[in-house]
């Protein structure tokens, strides 16, 4: 199994976030090109990803895909296999929506990889409500 990389980037953050599945064993999460998480895939992740990745790998690689940039409220999404000249999928996704439009098996694979990337980034730096400290509760005199 080849290494596959799912990348999403906003208008100003080129290559901002990516997840790389290496040999259907190893997972690497990158932010701005730097590895932030590195671990082995779990059995559950393998069960979800294996059929999708195998089906995608059987699909013919496209000759050329036009570059797509995320709009002011969107992001660019790409899915690429190693040793191929161009990504399999390159499209624009609007913020807060799933990237789709390339058809089976890519839609499902994009969704799984996007969820995996989001989950890993959230585990690394959870977004939590602002804590109110006791001294902030006092009223001004």
PDB file of C-alpha atoms in Angstrom:
ATOM      1  CA  UNK A   1       0.000   0.000   0.000  1.00  0.00           C
ATOM      2  CA  UNK A   2       1.296   3.417  -0.993  1.00  0.00           C
ATOM      3  CA  UNK A   3       1.495   6.444   1.242  1.00  0.00           C
ATOM      4  CA  UNK A   4      -1.515   8.722   0.818  1.00  0.00           C
ATOM      5  CA  UNK A   5      -1.703  12.349   1.945  1.00  0.00           C
ATOM      6  CA  UNK A   6      -4.856  14.360   2.588  1.00  0.00           C
ATOM      7  CA  UNK A   7      -4.171  18.085   2.852  1.00  0.00           C
ATOM      8  CA  UNK A   8      -6.391  21.069   3.526  1.00  0.00           C
ATOM      9  CA  UNK A   9      -5.293  24.665   3.428  1.00  0.00           C
ATOM     10  CA  UNK A  10      -6.983  28.030   3.708  1.00  0.00           C
ATOM     11  CA  UNK A  11      -6.393  31.078   1.585  1.00  0.00           C
ATOM     12  CA  UNK A  12      -3.410  32.317   3.613  1.00  0.00           C
ATOM     13  CA  UNK A  13      -2.067  29.073   5.119  1.00  0.00           C
ATOM     14  CA  UNK A  14      -0.522  27.032   2.332  1.00  0.00           C
ATOM     15  CA  UNK A  15      -0.167  23.423   3.431  1.00  0.00           C
ATOM     16  CA  UNK A  16      -1.654  24.274   6.799  1.00  0.00           C
ATOM     17  CA  UNK A  17      -2.930  20.837   7.849  1.00  0.00           C
ATOM     18  CA  UNK A  18      -2.336  17.360   6.496  1.00  0.00           C
ATOM     19  CA  UNK A  19      -2.721  13.734   7.485  1.00  0.00           C
ATOM     20  CA  UNK A  20      -0.483  11.092   5.934  1.00  0.00           C
ATOM     21  CA  UNK A  21      -1.220   7.362   6.068  1.00  0.00           C
ATOM     22  CA  UNK A  22       1.987   5.445   5.411  1.00  0.00           C
ATOM     23  CA  UNK A  23       1.725   1.848   4.246  1.00  0.00           C
ATOM     24  CA  UNK A  24      -1.657   1.442   5.936  1.00  0.00           C
ATOM     25  CA  UNK A  25       0.166   1.155   9.259  1.00  0.00           C
ATOM     26  CA  UNK A  26       1.521   4.528  10.296  1.00  0.00           C
ATOM     27  CA  UNK A  27      -0.248   7.869  10.756  1.00  0.00           C
ATOM     28  CA  UNK A  28       1.447  11.260  10.622  1.00  0.00           C
ATOM     29  CA  UNK A  29      -0.304  14.616  11.158  1.00  0.00           C
ATOM     30  CA  UNK A  30       1.375  17.773   9.909  1.00  0.00           C
ATOM     31  CA  UNK A  31       0.772  21.461  10.493  1.00  0.00           C
ATOM     32  CA  UNK A  32       2.618  23.922   8.249  1.00  0.00           C
ATOM     33  CA  UNK A  33       4.758  21.010   7.052  1.00  0.00           C
ATOM     34  CA  UNK A  34       5.960  20.036  10.542  1.00  0.00           C
ATOM     35  CA  UNK A  35       5.007  16.678  12.088  1.00  0.00           C
ATOM     36  CA  UNK A  36       2.859  17.247  15.190  1.00  0.00           C
ATOM     37  CA  UNK A  37       1.492  13.718  15.732  1.00  0.00           C
ATOM     38  CA  UNK A  38       3.016  10.382  14.788  1.00  0.00           C
ATOM     39  CA  UNK A  39       1.537   7.019  15.738  1.00  0.00           C
ATOM     40  CA  UNK A  40       0.369   3.623  14.498  1.00  0.00           C
ATOM     41  CA  UNK A  41      -3.165   3.267  13.138  1.00  0.00           C
ATOM     42  CA  UNK A  42      -5.677   1.564  15.435  1.00  0.00           C
ATOM     43  CA  UNK A  43      -7.559  -1.569  14.366  1.00  0.00           C
ATOM     44  CA  UNK A  44     -10.786   0.438  14.061  1.00  0.00           C
ATOM     45  CA  UNK A  45      -9.082   3.018  11.815  1.00  0.00           C
ATOM     46  CA  UNK A  46      -7.637   0.219   9.682  1.00  0.00           C
ATOM     47  CA  UNK A  47     -11.080  -1.337   9.240  1.00  0.00           C
ATOM     48  CA  UNK A  48     -12.543   1.992   8.106  1.00  0.00           C
ATOM     49  CA  UNK A  49      -9.660   3.102   5.877  1.00  0.00           C
ATOM     50  CA  UNK A  50      -8.402  -0.110   4.248  1.00  0.00           C
ATOM     51  CA  UNK A  51     -11.305  -0.718   1.817  1.00  0.00           C
ATOM     52  CA  UNK A  52     -11.508   2.963   0.876  1.00  0.00           C
ATOM     53  CA  UNK A  53      -7.771   3.308   0.276  1.00  0.00           C
ATOM     54  CA  UNK A  54      -7.569   0.059  -1.693  1.00  0.00           C
ATOM     55  CA  UNK A  55     -10.476   1.123  -3.917  1.00  0.00           C
ATOM     56  CA  UNK A  56      -8.990   4.589  -4.437  1.00  0.00           C
ATOM     57  CA  UNK A  57      -5.604   3.098  -5.293  1.00  0.00           C
ATOM     58  CA  UNK A  58      -7.227   0.986  -8.042  1.00  0.00           C
ATOM     59  CA  UNK A  59      -8.674   4.092  -9.696  1.00  0.00           C
ATOM     60  CA  UNK A  60      -6.675   5.546 -12.587  1.00  0.00           C
ATOM     61  CA  UNK A  61      -4.570   8.571 -11.733  1.00  0.00           C
ATOM     62  CA  UNK A  62      -5.638  11.766 -13.500  1.00  0.00           C
ATOM     63  CA  UNK A  63      -3.317  13.234 -16.116  1.00  0.00           C
ATOM     64  CA  UNK A  64      -3.561  16.831 -14.887  1.00  0.00           C
ATOM     65  CA  UNK A  65      -5.685  18.664 -12.356  1.00  0.00           C
ATOM     66  CA  UNK A  66      -5.999  22.430 -12.369  1.00  0.00           C
ATOM     67  CA  UNK A  67      -4.814  24.113  -9.163  1.00  0.00           C
ATOM     68  CA  UNK A  68      -7.649  25.117  -6.864  1.00  0.00           C
ATOM     69  CA  UNK A  69      -7.294  27.766  -4.189  1.00  0.00           C
ATOM     70  CA  UNK A  70      -9.660  28.145  -1.285  1.00  0.00           C
ATOM     71  CA  UNK A  71     -11.894  31.175  -1.597  1.00  0.00           C
ATOM     72  CA  UNK A  72     -12.146  33.851   1.089  1.00  0.00           C
ATOM     73  CA  UNK A  73     -14.342  31.553   3.216  1.00  0.00           C
ATOM     74  CA  UNK A  74     -13.142  28.240   1.868  1.00  0.00           C
ATOM     75  CA  UNK A  75     -10.137  25.998   1.667  1.00  0.00           C
ATOM     76  CA  UNK A  76      -8.353  23.884  -0.878  1.00  0.00           C
ATOM     77  CA  UNK A  77      -8.367  20.123  -0.337  1.00  0.00           C
ATOM     78  CA  UNK A  78      -6.138  17.559  -2.033  1.00  0.00           C
ATOM     79  CA  UNK A  79      -5.643  13.812  -1.876  1.00  0.00           C
ATOM     80  CA  UNK A  80      -2.383  12.473  -3.271  1.00  0.00           C
ATOM     81  CA  UNK A  81      -0.662   9.113  -3.528  1.00  0.00           C
ATOM     82  CA  UNK A  82       3.128   8.946  -3.373  1.00  0.00           C
ATOM     83  CA  UNK A  83       5.027   8.521  -6.642  1.00  0.00           C
ATOM     84  CA  UNK A  84       2.276  10.131  -8.715  1.00  0.00           C
ATOM     85  CA  UNK A  85       2.838  13.392 -10.536  1.00  0.00           C
ATOM     86  CA  UNK A  86      -0.479  14.985  -9.623  1.00  0.00           C
ATOM     87  CA  UNK A  87      -2.964  14.589  -6.753  1.00  0.00           C
ATOM     88  CA  UNK A  88      -5.936  12.268  -7.292  1.00  0.00           C
ATOM     89  CA  UNK A  89      -8.311  14.916  -5.971  1.00  0.00           C
ATOM     90  CA  UNK A  90      -7.938  18.685  -5.809  1.00  0.00           C
ATOM     91  CA  UNK A  91     -11.008  20.765  -5.034  1.00  0.00           C
ATOM     92  CA  UNK A  92     -12.398  23.669  -3.083  1.00  0.00           C
ATOM     93  CA  UNK A  93     -14.407  23.094   0.088  1.00  0.00           C
ATOM     94  CA  UNK A  94     -16.327  25.744   1.966  1.00  0.00           C
ATOM     95  CA  UNK A  95     -15.502  26.279   5.618  1.00  0.00           C
ATOM     96  CA  UNK A  96     -17.537  24.002   7.866  1.00  0.00           C
ATOM     97  CA  UNK A  97     -18.556  21.656   5.034  1.00  0.00           C
ATOM     98  CA  UNK A  98     -17.105  18.344   3.905  1.00  0.00           C
ATOM     99  CA  UNK A  99     -15.111  18.214   0.699  1.00  0.00           C
ATOM    100  CA  UNK A 100     -16.905  16.151  -1.893  1.00  0.00           C
ATOM    101  CA  UNK A 101     -17.666  15.995  -5.550  1.00  0.00           C
ATOM    102  CA  UNK A 102     -15.162  13.529  -6.969  1.00  0.00           C
ATOM    103  CA  UNK A 103     -17.417  10.499  -6.617  1.00  0.00           C
ATOM    104  CA  UNK A 104     -16.929   7.082  -5.047  1.00  0.00           C
ATOM    105  CA  UNK A 105     -14.566   6.104  -3.499  1.00  0.00           C
ATOM    106  CA  UNK A 106     -13.107   9.569  -3.025  1.00  0.00           C
ATOM    107  CA  UNK A 107     -16.043  11.230  -1.219  1.00  0.00           C
ATOM    108  CA  UNK A 108     -16.059   8.653   1.576  1.00  0.00           C
ATOM    109  CA  UNK A 109     -12.264   8.592   1.801  1.00  0.00           C
ATOM    110  CA  UNK A 110     -12.079  12.400   1.974  1.00  0.00           C
ATOM    111  CA  UNK A 111     -14.646  12.381   4.769  1.00  0.00           C
ATOM    112  CA  UNK A 112     -12.810   9.699   6.784  1.00  0.00           C
ATOM    113  CA  UNK A 113      -9.427  11.412   6.418  1.00  0.00           C
ATOM    114  CA  UNK A 114     -10.896  14.828   7.226  1.00  0.00           C
ATOM    115  CA  UNK A 115     -12.513  13.446  10.399  1.00  0.00           C
ATOM    116  CA  UNK A 116      -9.268  11.718  11.382  1.00  0.00           C
ATOM    117  CA  UNK A 117      -7.260  14.911  10.852  1.00  0.00           C
ATOM    118  CA  UNK A 118      -9.766  17.031  12.773  1.00  0.00           C
ATOM    119  CA  UNK A 119      -9.874  14.536  15.649  1.00  0.00           C
ATOM    120  CA  UNK A 120      -6.076  14.360  15.942  1.00  0.00           C
ATOM    121  CA  UNK A 121      -5.701  18.144  15.869  1.00  0.00           C
ATOM    122  CA  UNK A 122      -8.459  18.532  18.464  1.00  0.00           C
ATOM    123  CA  UNK A 123      -6.778  15.992  20.773  1.00  0.00           C
ATOM    124  CA  UNK A 124      -3.530  17.912  20.435  1.00  0.00           C
ATOM    125  CA  UNK A 125      -5.028  21.360  21.143  1.00  0.00           C
ATOM    126  CA  UNK A 126      -8.637  21.166  22.341  1.00  0.00           C
ATOM    127  CA  UNK A 127     -10.798  24.219  21.877  1.00  0.00           C
ATOM    128  CA  UNK A 128     -12.342  24.877  25.247  1.00  0.00           C
ATOM    129  CA  UNK A 129     -14.377  27.666  26.779  1.00  0.00           C
ATOM    130  CA  UNK A 130     -12.544  30.542  28.378  1.00  0.00           C
ATOM    131  CA  UNK A 131     -12.022  29.929  32.099  1.00  0.00           C
ATOM    132  CA  UNK A 132     -13.185  32.720  34.404  1.00  0.00           C
ATOM    133  CA  UNK A 133     -10.767  33.222  37.272  1.00  0.00           C
ATOM    134  CA  UNK A 134     -12.063  34.212  40.739  1.00  0.00           C
ATOM    135  CA  UNK A 135     -10.505  37.695  40.595  1.00  0.00           C
ATOM    136  CA  UNK A 136     -12.353  38.342  37.330  1.00  0.00           C
ATOM    137  CA  UNK A 137     -15.713  37.898  39.104  1.00  0.00           C
ATOM    138  CA  UNK A 138     -15.139  40.912  41.402  1.00  0.00           C
ATOM    139  CA  UNK A 139     -16.981  44.042  40.450  1.00  0.00           C
ATOM    140  CA  UNK A 140     -15.086  47.270  39.870  1.00  0.00           C
ATOM    141  CA  UNK A 141     -15.448  49.713  42.798  1.00  0.00           C
TER     142      UNK A 141
END
